[in-house]
PDB file of C-alpha atoms in Angstrom:
ATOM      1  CA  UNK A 941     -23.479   9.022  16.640  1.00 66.00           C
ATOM      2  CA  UNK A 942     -20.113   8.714  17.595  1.00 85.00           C
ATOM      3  CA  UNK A 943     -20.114   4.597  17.178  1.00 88.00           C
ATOM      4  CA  UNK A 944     -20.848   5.630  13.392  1.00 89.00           C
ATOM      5  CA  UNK A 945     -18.373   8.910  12.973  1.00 90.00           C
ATOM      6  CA  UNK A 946     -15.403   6.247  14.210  1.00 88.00           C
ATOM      7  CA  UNK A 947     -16.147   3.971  11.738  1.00 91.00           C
ATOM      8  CA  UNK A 948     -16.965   6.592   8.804  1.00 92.00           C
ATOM      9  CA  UNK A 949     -13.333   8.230   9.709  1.00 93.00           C
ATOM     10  CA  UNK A 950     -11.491   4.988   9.959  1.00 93.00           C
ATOM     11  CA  UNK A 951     -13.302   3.883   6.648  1.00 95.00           C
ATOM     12  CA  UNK A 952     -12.084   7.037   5.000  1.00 96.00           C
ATOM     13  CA  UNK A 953      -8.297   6.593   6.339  1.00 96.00           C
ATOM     14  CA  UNK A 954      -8.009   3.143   5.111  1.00 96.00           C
ATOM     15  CA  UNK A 955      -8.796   4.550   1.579  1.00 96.00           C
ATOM     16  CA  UNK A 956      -6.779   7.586   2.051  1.00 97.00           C
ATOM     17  CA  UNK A 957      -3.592   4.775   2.795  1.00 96.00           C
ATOM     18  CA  UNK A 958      -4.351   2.841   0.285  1.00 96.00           C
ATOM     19  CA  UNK A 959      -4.619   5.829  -2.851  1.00 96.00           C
ATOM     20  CA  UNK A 960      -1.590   7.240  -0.786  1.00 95.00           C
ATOM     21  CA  UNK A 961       0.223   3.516  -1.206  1.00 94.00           C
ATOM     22  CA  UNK A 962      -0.588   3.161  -4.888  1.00 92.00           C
ATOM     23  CA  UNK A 963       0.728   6.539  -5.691  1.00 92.00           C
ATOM     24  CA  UNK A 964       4.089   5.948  -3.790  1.00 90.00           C
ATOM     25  CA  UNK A 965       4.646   2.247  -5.459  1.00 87.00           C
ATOM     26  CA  UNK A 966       3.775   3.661  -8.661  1.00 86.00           C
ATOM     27  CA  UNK A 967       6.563   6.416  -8.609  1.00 82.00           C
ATOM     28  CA  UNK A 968       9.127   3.781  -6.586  1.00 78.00           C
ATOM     29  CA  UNK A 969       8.576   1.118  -9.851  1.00 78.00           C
ATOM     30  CA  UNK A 970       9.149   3.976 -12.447  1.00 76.00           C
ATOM     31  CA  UNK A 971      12.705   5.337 -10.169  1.00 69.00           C
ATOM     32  CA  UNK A 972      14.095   2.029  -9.047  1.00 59.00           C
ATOM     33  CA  UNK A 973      13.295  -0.626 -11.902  1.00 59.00           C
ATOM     34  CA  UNK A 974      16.094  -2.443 -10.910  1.00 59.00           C
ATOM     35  CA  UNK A 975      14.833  -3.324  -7.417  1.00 57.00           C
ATOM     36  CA  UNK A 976      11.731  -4.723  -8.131  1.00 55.00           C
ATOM     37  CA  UNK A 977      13.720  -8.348  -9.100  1.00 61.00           C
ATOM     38  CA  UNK A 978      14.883  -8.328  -5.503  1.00 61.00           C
ATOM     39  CA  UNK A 979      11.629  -7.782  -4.097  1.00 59.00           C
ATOM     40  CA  UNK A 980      10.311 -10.367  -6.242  1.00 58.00           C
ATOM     41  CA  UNK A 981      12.499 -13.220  -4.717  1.00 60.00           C
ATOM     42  CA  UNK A 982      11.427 -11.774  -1.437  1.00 61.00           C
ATOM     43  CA  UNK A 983       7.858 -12.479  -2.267  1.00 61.00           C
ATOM     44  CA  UNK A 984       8.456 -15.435  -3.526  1.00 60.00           C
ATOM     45  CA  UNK A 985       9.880 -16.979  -0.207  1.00 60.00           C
ATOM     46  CA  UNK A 986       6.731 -15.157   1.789  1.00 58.00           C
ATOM     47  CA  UNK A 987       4.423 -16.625  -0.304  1.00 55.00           C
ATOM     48  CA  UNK A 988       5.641 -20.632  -0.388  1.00 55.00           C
TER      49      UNK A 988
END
């Protein structure tokens, strides 16, 4: 039982960081506009 409740609750964190992650960009984009062409070089680089 307890092999399956670890997995269950680290199933249900992982989609309680990403909903939590989502939210939090979503509201950063709409405050900071002007950031996101920074960030966008930076990705850029990590990417190539």
């Amino acid at each position: 039982m307890s092999v399956y409740l670890a997995s269950f609750l680290g199933f249900v964190v992982v989609v309680v960081l990403m909903v939590i992650v989502v939210e939090v960009a979503e509201k950063y984009k709409k405050e900071i506009p002007n950031k996101e062409k920074k960030d966008n070089r930076k990705k850029r680089r990590h990417s190539r």
